[in-house]
Each structure stands twice: as structure tokens, then as C-alpha cells.
Amino acid sequence: MKPFFHVQTLAEVQARMADLAPLAAEAVPLAAAGGRTLAADVTAPRDLPGFARATMDGYAVRGRDTFGAGETAPGFVTLAGEVVMGQAPTLVLAPGQCARIGTGGMLPAGADAVIPVEHTRPMDERTVELTRAVAPGANVLGPRDEAAAGQVMLARGARLRPQDVGLLAVLGVARPQVVQRPRAAIVSTGDEVVPVGAEPAPGQVRDVNTYTLQTLVREAGGEPVVLGLVGDDPARLRAAVDEARAACDLTLLSGGSSVGQRDLTAEVFLGCPGAELLVHGVAVAPGKPFIWARAGARQLLGLPGQVASCLVAFHLFVEPMIERLLGREARSFTRFGTVAARLARNLPKAPGREEYVRVRLGRDFAGVVAEPVFGKSGLLATLIQGHGLVRVPLEREGLDQGETVTVLVFP
Amino acid sequence: MKPFFHVQTLAEVQARMADLAPLAAEAVPLAAAGGRTLAADVTAPRDLPGFARATMDGYAVRGRDTFGAGETAPGFVTLAGEVVMGQAPTLVLAPGQCARIGTGGMLPAGADAVIPVEHTRPMDERTVELTRAVAPGANVLGPRDEAAAGQVMLARGARLRPQDVGLLAVLGVARPQVVQRPRAAIVSTGDEVVPVGAEPAPGQVRDVNTYTLQTLVREAGGEPVVLGLVGDDPARLRAAVDEARAACDLTLLSGGSSVGQRDLTAEVFLGCPGAELLVHGVAVAPGKPFIWARAGARQLLGLPGQVASCLVAFHLFVEPMIERLLGREARSFTRFGTVAARLARNLPKAPGREEYVRVRLGRDFAGVVAEPVFGKSGLLATLIQGHGLVRVPLEREGLDQGETVTVLVFP
């Protein structure tokens, strides 16, 4: 039951995620679509807005009737009527005529431009003086400017930002098809772990990973399902994994970083019908004890118990999986900003692995400085005080003081 | 009723937000605290973890008993027992003794370090060989390493990230006090605007701003309250603003960018009891027609109707207000990343205002390039295609091709 498994590189592990297929689609109300991921391309059903609109308050004109008009030699047009907002105007502009129009109004037939009101002066009830010329098309949104029929407006896999939700509204997509949120079951192990509401006795600590992981899953676009604390009892662990597997795309089991517990986690995962062990140990710190087994379409994941390690492991392993299951391109740290900074001191690294080191950002006379926050990996304080992470690549022996590094800034 | 009001600069308008006080606090379950804002400093109620813990699997030892041990000259210690996870060990290490311990286990009295299992070999049932020395404190988390009693661990105004939620769990804060979400009523005006589910007739367009603003408010940390379409009828507008004011901290009225409608918006706002007009026009593009009135603690805001302008105006004016009401430091564009890029072409600017120009990011042989996306401000496509905004400051006549600019990248 104790499989031999060699430690893989981070790149190898992430490459294994390539065949994770997006989950099924579901329709959601447009009001709830922000942050969700499009399940299919969205095309324009017809030309939009479908008619020419004014983008300024003023007068609809034929551009050529204004040519030569200026402050010193004004032009004159005849007022033929007014465009009522929200209605198709029935009037047709003859040469030399204009019609009053508001922003968003539909241009009458014969008009091809709008002259803004600040470049006009009413002379009498029938005549408008123009103090500027406008070219045909000026201050007008064309009938196909927003969208041309059949044009792909938003692509499958796009995370819907406010402007994208707006575009769906333009297109009349009241219930867009989005990818279902990956459901991630969260199970905490460890006989020393007590609920947050409890007062830990000596030797005990409160359950931190349940809350950290819950927040991480939600921010990554997944739906957390908390199954709670199971201690280190194999039978309870097995029952929790069975329950998780039945309902959730991902099972996140945190804790069990010790060798014996890791073996137990792998054993419980392999006990699931059809389960296959893909990863047991990764050449990365933090994140080394990561375990990944697959049972059908269910991903079973063992994460480090130490909270700072657990958080980095989430970003390295779980977030890219969630992105794959959402049909987004899967890259680590996509929600992290980046800042170029000078390293404040040498960062040595153990051979044969890559490392992610917490840093604080500061400034000196020469620019932005990244100061490593040294501290034990179990300490949350290093994450709270740190602004982000610096990667020390596998092939380097370390990074040098003064070297320019890219800091992945915590979202 | 038509007040004279001079156009203000963006800096003047944002300075006026300085006296917006944070909203009241509410307690929320820790599981729902991610993304919320702390209403008060959080201090450690006692030293945490409160006892010394192992950070590796191995043997608890006295560091001095291991001095001199190495691969060629191993040391030896006597096994005195085992630490059970989650329990305070009763055994006391005498000199020369060790105790088996797992990651997270509590160090027995007398021990001050943990020697990792990979640097040990069991000789017999009572004797363990050590192939490395460890200093006192090695692989141990001290009793106050996580927190010292009374220490401020998280400051008021902090947006709770996953690691912060984790820290609250460490401290046993099961229901943190967070600032209430600012409620923002969303009202769309315009006789030409029809609901998203309707097929617009010629001259009509679908309601876009309701959905865009709703998503923006939520992502900024507020709670949107949609009051719907009210057309351009003053009585319905007045009724909607009254309803909004009764229930919401912010009233967002979009549309009414035309001069007549802006006057109507200002008039309706000023008709509210105790209302005072603070801003009527800002020297910024897009965002020029912004209106801000205050009635007691309620902020009444008139935003441009054109969707791309409305979105930028939200980031310029509404998001900093929401941040103030949350007790965060109010800065525009805080959720935007930044990228330094070379400008691909000259960007001329109208005098007397600052401008925010949409750009696409690309790469060439020399680095990152920002290419302005020219397009009419009513067009969402310029926002969808653009990656972010470049600011052209008030005092500049424009920006030059080849100049390095900071691009505010859409979140």
C-alpha cells in the first residue's frame, strides 16, 4: 500500500493539469455574472446599436452643410424639428436642414453628423448659426459600431469583468452560460487541532486551514464546502474523503505533513475506487509534501498542515486546477500583481528544488527593495507582514543581493 | 434652482472625500469575513501558540546534547518516550534523553530543539543515533512566536485576505467586527433605455449601466441595490431618489449627461431635505459631467450615461467613496495593477483637464508597449479591447510617443 513515488518538479506537476477539462455550463442571471467564467463564445445576434446615435447634445446635420463654418464666418442651417429620445425620428433632413438632438438620440435620415450645442447659436425659431464645421460621422456612433452581426464579442474562458457584464447587457444576454464553480471540499486533520471557538489546551492549536482555504477557494472562483475537523483517525478520514468525493470536484485535505500522516493520506486516497496516485512530493518549498490522486473526475489533494505552507501550496497547485476546471488558461499566481524590486540580501537555496520566499517591499533612493521575511513556515506572521513572494528557480543556487527580482504581490 | 458651480479638478473632488467617516461595525462569521474590512484593531488575547511546537517530524532534544554530532562522529541519546499530538507531554527530558515528536507536537519540558528524523537512526529500542547537531531553538516554534499577549496583530481598515482570516482563526476570533458594506442604490435614467430582456426598437438601447454598476459596486466592497429604470420623468426620478436615500448610503444615478438632464439631476438632488451640492462638473475626461450632492450622511451621485465614461467615473469617484465608507485609505484605482510601458504614439490632450485614455498592452523587442485604443466614449468595445488606462496629467499638453507611462491595468 506504500507506493514508491519519486519527487516531481513543480513544472512536471503543473504540466499534468493540462488534461483537466472544464466543468459543465449553467445559466445565471446577468446580475450575478460578475467574476464568473464564460462557458461559450458570445456573438452579436445583430448589428448594434442598429442605428446611428448622437454622442453629444446638439444638432443633427449633414456634415457637408457645415463645411467652411467658423467663429469668423459662421454657417447657417434651418431647424427642421427635434429628435425625441427613444423614438425613431420620422423627419428626413433635406440639404441645409438640422434637427435638435440629445446624447443617445437616433439620427434622422439624411443626417450624418452632430454639431455640439456649444458650437451653435440659435438665431430665431427656424435658424441655427454654426461656428464650427463637422466632418460626416462626427459625434455619431454608427449602426455597427458597438457590434456587427455574428461577430464574436467575448470568448469562452473569459472571466467576466464589469465591462464584460455591460457588454452582455448590450447584447441582450440576460442569462449568460457560465462554467459551474468547482466545488472544493475542505477537510482538516490533526489530533492537536481544535475548532476556532474553543480555547486550546497546552499542545492544541485552533483550526486555521479551514478558514484560510475557504477564503482562498472562494477568491479563486470555486465554491468551498467545509467538512470540518476529522483528527487523525483513519476511519473518520476515509469517511470524510468518501463524502467529499461524492459531492465535490476537489477534495482538499490539509495537515498530515508528517511522514506517517502523508502515508495515511496517500493510502486513504488510493483506497477510493479507481484512484490513481499522480504526485507524492514536489521539489518546491514550501509545498513539498503535496499529494495528488485522481479518482475518475475527482481530484484528491493533500496539502501541508502548516498554514503558511498550505497557502503557498494552494496558489501553486489548487488555484491552477480551479482555473483549468473553469476553462481559463491555468497559470499560477494569475491574481497576483507583480513588482520589480532589488533584493536586499542574498537568498541561498537548497539544491534540487525551487523556493518561494516571502518578502516585504520597501523603497530606498534607488527604487523598490524586496526584503526577505525570514521566519518559520508555520508562522502566519510571515505572510501577514510580507507583501508577496519571490521565486528562486530550480536551476539557481540562490539569488544575489542587489539582483532585480519579480515579486508576486499577494492579491 | 440652477446653481452656479465652477468645474473642479479631480484632486479637489477627491480631497472633499476626506471627511467621509466609516460606517458602523457588524459582526460576521469568520467563514464570511474574506474581503471585508476590519472595524477595529485586533490584538492577541494571550501568547500564541502558548507552548513550544515542533515544526518537523523527529526527536525533541536538548540542543547541547547534540553538539559535535555528525555523519562521521554520530551522537547518541536515550529515548524517553513519545509526544502524543494534541496533548501536553508529562515526561521531562533529562540530559542525554530524547522524545519522539511529530510536526506540531508540544515540546516536553527540558527539550529546546527538534532533530529531524532524516538525521537520526534508531539503534535499539532505547537508543537513537544522531548524525547532525542542532542549535537550541532549531525546528521549534516558540510559545510567543505566533503572537505575544496584547500585540496588535491586524489593524483597523485592513481588507481581510485569506492569510488574515487565518490569523483571526489563530486568535480565536470566530465573529470578527467588520465595517458594514456601503449600500449603493442604482438608478438608470433615459427614455431611450429598455430592460435587458427587451428587444430595442430603433432609437432604443438596452440598460447597460445597471449591470455594469452592480458588478462594480460588488467588486469594490459595496452592496448594490437595483432600483431599475425610471426614464426621464422628473416625478419618477424624484421618487426613486427618495427611495434610494431612505435605504442606501450612496445613490448612483446614471444617464442624464446632456445639459438639460444634468440640470434635472442636480435639481432633484437639491430637492432632498438638507441637500447640499458639492460638485457639478469635473475637469477630467471621461467623467466630466459628475455631480455630487450630500443630504446628511447620504451621498447622491450623478454619473455619465455613456457606459465607458460611467465605468471610469465609477473608479474615479465612487470607488474612493466606498473605500472611505469602509474605513480604508481612499485611493483611486487601488484594485488596478500597474505596468510600466512605452507609449506607442503621441497622446494629445485638451487643455484644462486631465484625461484617462484606454490602452492595449503589447510587446516589442524593447519591452512593453501601450497602444491607445481610440474610440467613442459610448463604446464598450474600447473597454473590452483595452487592458487599462493611462493618465494624462492636468498640467501636461499631452504625452509623447516613446515616453514611459504607468498603465493602470483593469482588475
Short mmCIF file of C-alpha atoms in Angstrom, two decimals, chain A residues 69-387:
data_model
loop_
_atom_site.label_atom_id
_atom_site.label_comp_id
_atom_site.label_asym_id
_atom_site.label_seq_id
_atom_site.Cartn_x
_atom_site.Cartn_y
_atom_site.Cartn_z
CA ALA A 69 -18.21 77.40 -40.94
CA GLY A 70 -16.08 79.00 -38.21
CA GLU A 71 -16.09 81.67 -35.50
CA THR A 72 -15.42 84.47 -38.00
CA ALA A 73 -17.51 83.08 -40.86
CA PRO A 74 -20.44 81.21 -39.29
CA GLY A 75 -22.70 78.92 -41.28
CA PHE A 76 -26.47 78.70 -41.03
CA VAL A 77 -28.89 75.76 -41.12
CA THR A 78 -32.65 75.59 -40.88
CA LEU A 79 -34.23 73.87 -37.87
CA ALA A 80 -36.50 71.09 -39.20
CA GLY A 81 -37.55 69.60 -35.87
CA GLU A 82 -36.41 67.71 -32.78
CA VAL A 83 -35.46 64.09 -32.13
CA VAL A 84 -37.41 62.57 -29.24
CA MET A 85 -35.30 60.21 -27.10
CA GLY A 86 -36.14 56.55 -27.52
CA GLN A 87 -38.09 57.05 -30.73
CA ALA A 88 -37.16 56.67 -34.38
CA PRO A 89 -37.48 60.17 -35.88
CA THR A 90 -39.92 60.40 -38.79
CA LEU A 91 -38.45 63.59 -40.21
CA VAL A 92 -35.96 63.42 -43.10
CA LEU A 93 -33.29 66.12 -43.27
CA ALA A 94 -33.18 67.97 -46.56
CA PRO A 95 -29.93 69.75 -47.53
CA GLY A 96 -29.36 72.80 -45.34
CA GLN A 97 -31.56 71.50 -42.52
CA CYS A 98 -30.81 70.41 -38.94
CA ALA A 99 -32.69 68.74 -36.08
CA ARG A 100 -32.19 69.23 -32.34
CA ILE A 101 -30.85 66.03 -30.77
CA GLY A 102 -29.72 64.85 -27.32
CA THR A 103 -26.90 62.46 -26.44
CA GLY A 104 -28.08 58.97 -27.35
CA GLY A 105 -30.75 60.20 -29.74
CA MET A 106 -31.25 58.46 -33.12
CA LEU A 107 -30.05 60.41 -36.14
CA PRO A 108 -32.81 61.25 -38.61
CA ALA A 109 -32.47 60.09 -42.21
CA GLY A 110 -30.32 62.49 -44.18
CA ALA A 111 -28.13 63.44 -41.19
CA ASP A 112 -24.58 62.06 -40.87
CA ALA A 113 -23.05 64.17 -38.08
CA VAL A 114 -23.86 66.04 -34.87
CA ILE A 115 -22.62 69.56 -34.20
CA PRO A 116 -22.27 70.08 -30.44
CA VAL A 117 -24.54 72.68 -28.90
CA GLU A 118 -21.57 74.77 -27.72
CA HIS A 119 -20.61 75.45 -31.34
CA THR A 120 -24.09 76.74 -32.23
CA ARG A 121 -26.25 79.80 -31.56
CA PRO A 122 -29.99 79.88 -32.18
CA MET A 123 -30.73 82.92 -34.43
CA ASP A 124 -34.52 82.69 -34.48
CA GLU A 125 -37.08 79.91 -34.20
CA ARG A 126 -36.09 78.50 -37.57
CA THR A 127 -32.37 79.29 -37.96
CA VAL A 128 -29.27 77.98 -36.16
CA GLU A 129 -25.85 79.59 -36.54
CA LEU A 130 -22.85 77.22 -36.67
CA THR A 131 -19.42 78.40 -35.53
CA ARG A 132 -17.55 75.23 -36.45
CA ALA A 133 -17.57 72.64 -39.22
CA VAL A 134 -18.03 68.92 -38.51
CA ALA A 135 -16.99 66.04 -40.76
CA PRO A 136 -19.53 63.36 -41.69
CA GLY A 137 -19.57 60.84 -38.84
CA ALA A 138 -18.50 63.37 -36.20
CA ASN A 139 -20.09 62.83 -32.76
CA VAL A 140 -22.06 59.89 -34.09
CA LEU A 141 -21.97 56.23 -33.09
CA GLY A 142 -22.52 54.19 -36.26
CA PRO A 143 -25.16 51.40 -36.54
CA ARG A 144 -22.49 48.65 -36.28
CA ASP A 145 -20.01 50.46 -34.06
CA GLU A 146 -20.93 48.51 -30.93
CA ALA A 147 -21.20 45.14 -32.67
CA ALA A 148 -21.61 43.65 -36.14
CA ALA A 149 -23.99 40.72 -36.55
CA GLY A 150 -22.18 37.40 -36.00
CA GLN A 151 -19.04 38.98 -34.54
CA VAL A 152 -17.51 37.15 -31.56
CA MET A 153 -17.73 39.73 -28.76
CA LEU A 154 -16.47 37.71 -25.79
CA ALA A 155 -14.56 34.45 -25.85
CA ARG A 156 -15.16 31.26 -23.90
CA GLY A 157 -12.99 31.17 -20.80
CA ALA A 158 -13.19 34.93 -20.18
CA ARG A 159 -13.59 35.97 -16.56
CA LEU A 160 -16.48 38.45 -16.61
CA ARG A 161 -15.35 41.93 -15.54
CA PRO A 162 -17.85 44.78 -15.04
CA GLN A 163 -17.35 45.95 -18.63
CA ASP A 164 -17.93 42.42 -19.93
CA VAL A 165 -21.17 42.17 -17.95
CA GLY A 166 -22.10 45.50 -19.55
CA LEU A 167 -21.40 44.12 -23.00
CA LEU A 168 -23.62 41.11 -22.31
CA ALA A 169 -26.36 43.60 -21.39
CA VAL A 170 -25.80 45.44 -24.70
CA LEU A 171 -26.22 42.10 -26.49
CA GLY A 172 -29.36 41.24 -24.55
CA VAL A 173 -27.84 38.17 -22.88
CA ALA A 174 -29.97 38.19 -19.74
CA ARG A 175 -28.82 34.73 -18.57
CA PRO A 176 -25.29 34.02 -19.75
CA GLN A 177 -23.91 30.49 -19.85
CA VAL A 178 -21.04 30.28 -17.39
CA VAL A 179 -18.90 27.40 -16.18
CA GLN A 180 -20.05 25.86 -12.91
CA ARG A 181 -17.95 26.79 -9.92
CA PRO A 182 -15.61 23.95 -8.97
CA ARG A 183 -16.70 22.61 -5.60
CA ALA A 184 -13.84 22.09 -3.18
CA ALA A 185 -14.36 20.07 -0.01
CA ILE A 186 -12.17 21.19 2.87
CA VAL A 187 -11.12 18.66 5.47
CA SER A 188 -8.71 19.45 8.32
CA THR A 189 -6.79 16.68 10.02
CA GLY A 190 -4.64 16.59 13.13
CA ASP A 191 -5.48 15.38 16.63
CA GLU A 192 -3.98 18.62 18.00
CA VAL A 193 -6.44 20.85 16.09
CA VAL A 194 -9.50 22.29 17.90
CA PRO A 195 -12.34 24.45 16.49
CA VAL A 196 -11.88 28.23 16.34
CA GLY A 197 -14.45 28.76 19.10
CA ALA A 198 -12.57 26.50 21.53
CA GLU A 199 -9.80 27.54 23.91
CA PRO A 200 -6.80 25.35 23.02
CA ALA A 201 -5.25 23.45 25.90
CA PRO A 202 -1.45 23.13 26.00
CA GLY A 203 -0.44 21.06 22.97
CA GLN A 204 -3.50 22.12 20.98
CA VAL A 205 -3.96 24.77 18.29
CA ARG A 206 -7.01 26.22 16.59
CA ASP A 207 -8.19 25.13 13.14
CA VAL A 208 -6.70 27.74 10.81
CA ASN A 209 -6.55 26.00 7.45
CA THR A 210 -10.31 25.53 7.15
CA TYR A 211 -10.80 29.30 7.16
CA THR A 212 -7.77 30.15 5.06
CA LEU A 213 -8.65 27.55 2.44
CA GLN A 214 -12.31 28.54 2.39
CA THR A 215 -11.36 32.14 1.60
CA LEU A 216 -8.76 31.09 -0.95
CA VAL A 217 -11.20 28.79 -2.77
CA ARG A 218 -13.83 31.50 -2.96
CA GLU A 219 -11.40 34.13 -4.21
CA ALA A 220 -10.07 31.73 -6.84
CA GLY A 221 -13.59 31.24 -8.24
CA GLY A 222 -14.52 27.99 -6.55
CA GLU A 223 -17.18 27.06 -4.04
CA PRO A 224 -15.88 25.84 -0.67
CA VAL A 225 -17.69 23.00 1.13
CA VAL A 226 -16.44 22.71 4.70
CA LEU A 227 -16.45 19.19 6.08
CA GLY A 228 -14.63 20.14 9.26
CA LEU A 229 -12.12 18.52 11.55
CA VAL A 230 -11.53 14.78 11.45
CA GLY A 231 -8.48 14.37 13.70
CA ASP A 232 -6.03 11.66 12.66
CA ASP A 233 -8.36 8.67 12.81
CA PRO A 234 -8.09 6.64 9.55
CA ALA A 235 -11.76 5.59 9.61
CA ARG A 236 -13.05 9.14 10.05
CA LEU A 237 -10.61 10.33 7.38
CA ARG A 238 -11.86 7.69 4.96
CA ALA A 239 -15.50 8.63 5.65
CA ALA A 240 -14.76 12.32 5.11
CA VAL A 241 -12.95 11.67 1.82
CA ASP A 242 -15.86 9.49 0.64
CA GLU A 243 -18.32 12.26 1.47
CA ALA A 244 -16.11 14.86 -0.21
CA ARG A 245 -15.62 12.75 -3.33
CA ALA A 246 -19.35 12.19 -3.73
CA ALA A 247 -20.17 15.90 -3.82
CA CYS A 248 -17.07 17.82 -4.83
CA ASP A 249 -14.70 18.19 -7.77
CA LEU A 250 -11.75 18.76 -5.46
CA THR A 251 -11.02 17.35 -2.02
CA LEU A 252 -8.55 19.45 -0.05
CA LEU A 253 -7.12 17.58 2.88
CA SER A 254 -4.79 19.74 4.93
CA GLY A 255 -2.48 18.58 7.65
CA GLY A 256 -0.73 15.29 7.65
CA SER A 257 2.62 16.73 6.60
CA SER A 258 4.47 14.28 8.77
CA VAL A 259 5.74 11.22 7.01
CA GLY A 260 3.34 8.83 8.71
CA GLN A 261 0.33 11.03 8.12
CA ARG A 262 1.32 11.59 4.50
CA ASP A 263 1.41 7.86 4.01
CA LEU A 264 -2.03 7.64 5.59
CA THR A 265 -3.38 10.38 3.29
CA ALA A 266 -2.00 8.64 0.20
CA GLU A 267 -3.38 5.32 1.44
CA VAL A 268 -6.86 6.76 2.01
CA PHE A 269 -6.82 8.42 -1.42
CA LEU A 270 -5.68 5.17 -3.08
CA GLY A 271 -8.46 3.31 -1.28
CA CYS A 272 -11.06 5.21 -3.34
CA PRO A 273 -12.45 3.21 -6.29
CA GLY A 274 -10.45 3.82 -9.46
CA ALA A 275 -7.98 6.09 -7.69
CA GLU A 276 -4.56 6.70 -9.19
CA LEU A 277 -1.70 8.48 -7.46
CA LEU A 278 -0.23 11.20 -9.71
CA VAL A 279 2.03 13.15 -7.35
CA HIS A 280 3.56 12.34 -3.99
CA GLY A 281 6.08 15.04 -3.14
CA VAL A 282 7.24 18.04 -5.17
CA ALA A 283 10.68 19.67 -5.37
CA VAL A 284 9.44 23.01 -4.11
CA ALA A 285 9.47 24.82 -0.78
CA PRO A 286 7.01 25.47 0.66
CA GLY A 287 4.71 22.86 -0.83
CA LYS A 288 6.98 19.80 -0.76
CA PRO A 289 4.56 17.29 0.83
CA PHE A 290 1.82 17.86 -1.80
CA ILE A 291 -0.15 14.75 -2.76
CA TRP A 292 -2.42 14.45 -5.79
CA ALA A 293 -4.57 11.45 -6.56
CA ARG A 294 -7.33 11.18 -9.13
CA ALA A 295 -10.47 9.08 -8.84
CA GLY A 296 -12.41 9.44 -12.09
CA ALA A 297 -13.08 13.16 -12.49
CA ARG A 298 -12.44 13.85 -8.80
CA GLN A 299 -9.13 15.35 -7.70
CA LEU A 300 -7.94 14.35 -4.24
CA LEU A 301 -5.31 16.70 -2.84
CA GLY A 302 -3.15 16.52 0.26
CA LEU A 303 -1.84 19.92 1.37
CA PRO A 304 0.70 20.83 4.06
CA GLY A 305 -0.70 21.40 7.52
CA GLN A 306 1.46 24.41 8.36
CA VAL A 307 -0.63 27.35 7.38
CA ALA A 308 1.92 29.45 5.51
CA SER A 309 2.97 26.41 3.51
CA CYS A 310 -0.65 25.49 2.94
CA LEU A 311 -1.37 28.92 1.45
CA VAL A 312 1.56 28.82 -0.95
CA ALA A 313 0.71 25.23 -1.91
CA PHE A 314 -2.83 26.39 -2.68
CA HIS A 315 -1.53 29.01 -5.11
CA LEU A 316 0.95 26.57 -6.66
CA PHE A 317 -1.34 23.58 -7.08
CA VAL A 318 -5.00 24.18 -6.32
CA GLU A 319 -5.61 27.53 -7.96
CA PRO A 320 -4.28 26.39 -11.37
CA MET A 321 -6.58 23.34 -11.11
CA ILE A 322 -9.56 25.56 -10.36
CA GLU A 323 -8.62 27.70 -13.36
CA ARG A 324 -8.49 24.59 -15.58
CA LEU A 325 -11.85 23.38 -14.27
CA LEU A 326 -13.24 26.84 -15.09
CA GLY A 327 -11.83 26.64 -18.62
CA ARG A 328 -9.46 29.52 -18.03
CA GLU A 329 -5.88 29.24 -19.03
CA ALA A 330 -4.21 27.74 -15.98
CA ARG A 331 -1.31 29.73 -14.67
CA SER A 332 -0.09 30.01 -11.12
CA PHE A 333 -0.40 33.32 -9.38
CA THR A 334 -2.70 34.89 -12.00
CA ARG A 335 -4.40 37.05 -9.39
CA PHE A 336 -1.08 38.27 -8.04
CA GLY A 337 0.30 41.60 -9.21
CA THR A 338 3.99 41.82 -9.97
CA VAL A 339 6.55 44.39 -8.93
CA ALA A 340 10.18 44.54 -9.98
CA ALA A 341 12.42 45.07 -6.95
CA ARG A 342 16.05 44.89 -5.87
CA LEU A 343 16.81 42.07 -3.49
CA ALA A 344 18.02 43.45 -0.14
CA ARG A 345 20.22 40.45 0.71
CA ASN A 346 21.47 37.16 -0.62
CA LEU A 347 18.91 34.37 -0.75
CA PRO A 348 20.60 30.97 -0.59
CA LYS A 349 18.60 27.97 -1.73
CA ALA A 350 18.78 24.25 -1.09
CA PRO A 351 19.74 22.31 -4.24
CA GLY A 352 17.22 20.27 -6.25
CA ARG A 353 14.11 22.33 -5.60
CA GLU A 354 12.64 25.72 -6.29
CA GLU A 355 11.65 28.03 -3.47
CA TYR A 356 9.08 30.73 -2.86
CA VAL A 357 10.37 33.21 -0.31
CA ARG A 358 8.17 35.76 1.46
CA VAL A 359 9.36 39.34 1.13
CA ARG A 360 8.43 42.80 2.37
CA LEU A 361 8.54 45.65 -0.10
CA GLY A 362 10.17 48.95 0.72
CA ARG A 363 11.73 51.88 -1.05
CA ASP A 364 15.14 53.47 -0.95
CA PHE A 365 16.87 56.15 -3.03
CA ALA A 366 17.29 53.78 -5.95
CA GLY A 367 13.81 52.30 -6.13
CA VAL A 368 11.83 49.37 -4.80
CA VAL A 369 13.55 46.92 -2.46
CA ALA A 370 12.45 43.39 -1.54
CA GLU A 371 13.49 42.33 1.97
CA PRO A 372 13.12 38.60 2.72
CA VAL A 373 10.93 37.92 5.77
CA PHE A 374 12.67 35.07 7.47
CA GLY A 375 10.53 33.05 9.75
CA LYS A 376 9.32 29.57 10.36
CA SER A 377 6.98 28.17 7.73
CA GLY A 378 4.29 27.52 10.32
CA LEU A 379 4.06 31.21 11.09
CA LEU A 380 1.23 33.22 9.64
CA ALA A 381 3.03 36.39 10.70
CA THR A 382 5.47 35.98 7.81
CA LEU A 383 2.52 36.08 5.42
CA ILE A 384 0.80 38.97 7.18
CA GLN A 385 3.99 41.05 7.27
CA GLY A 386 5.11 40.03 3.81
CA HIS A 387 3.83 41.73 0.69
#
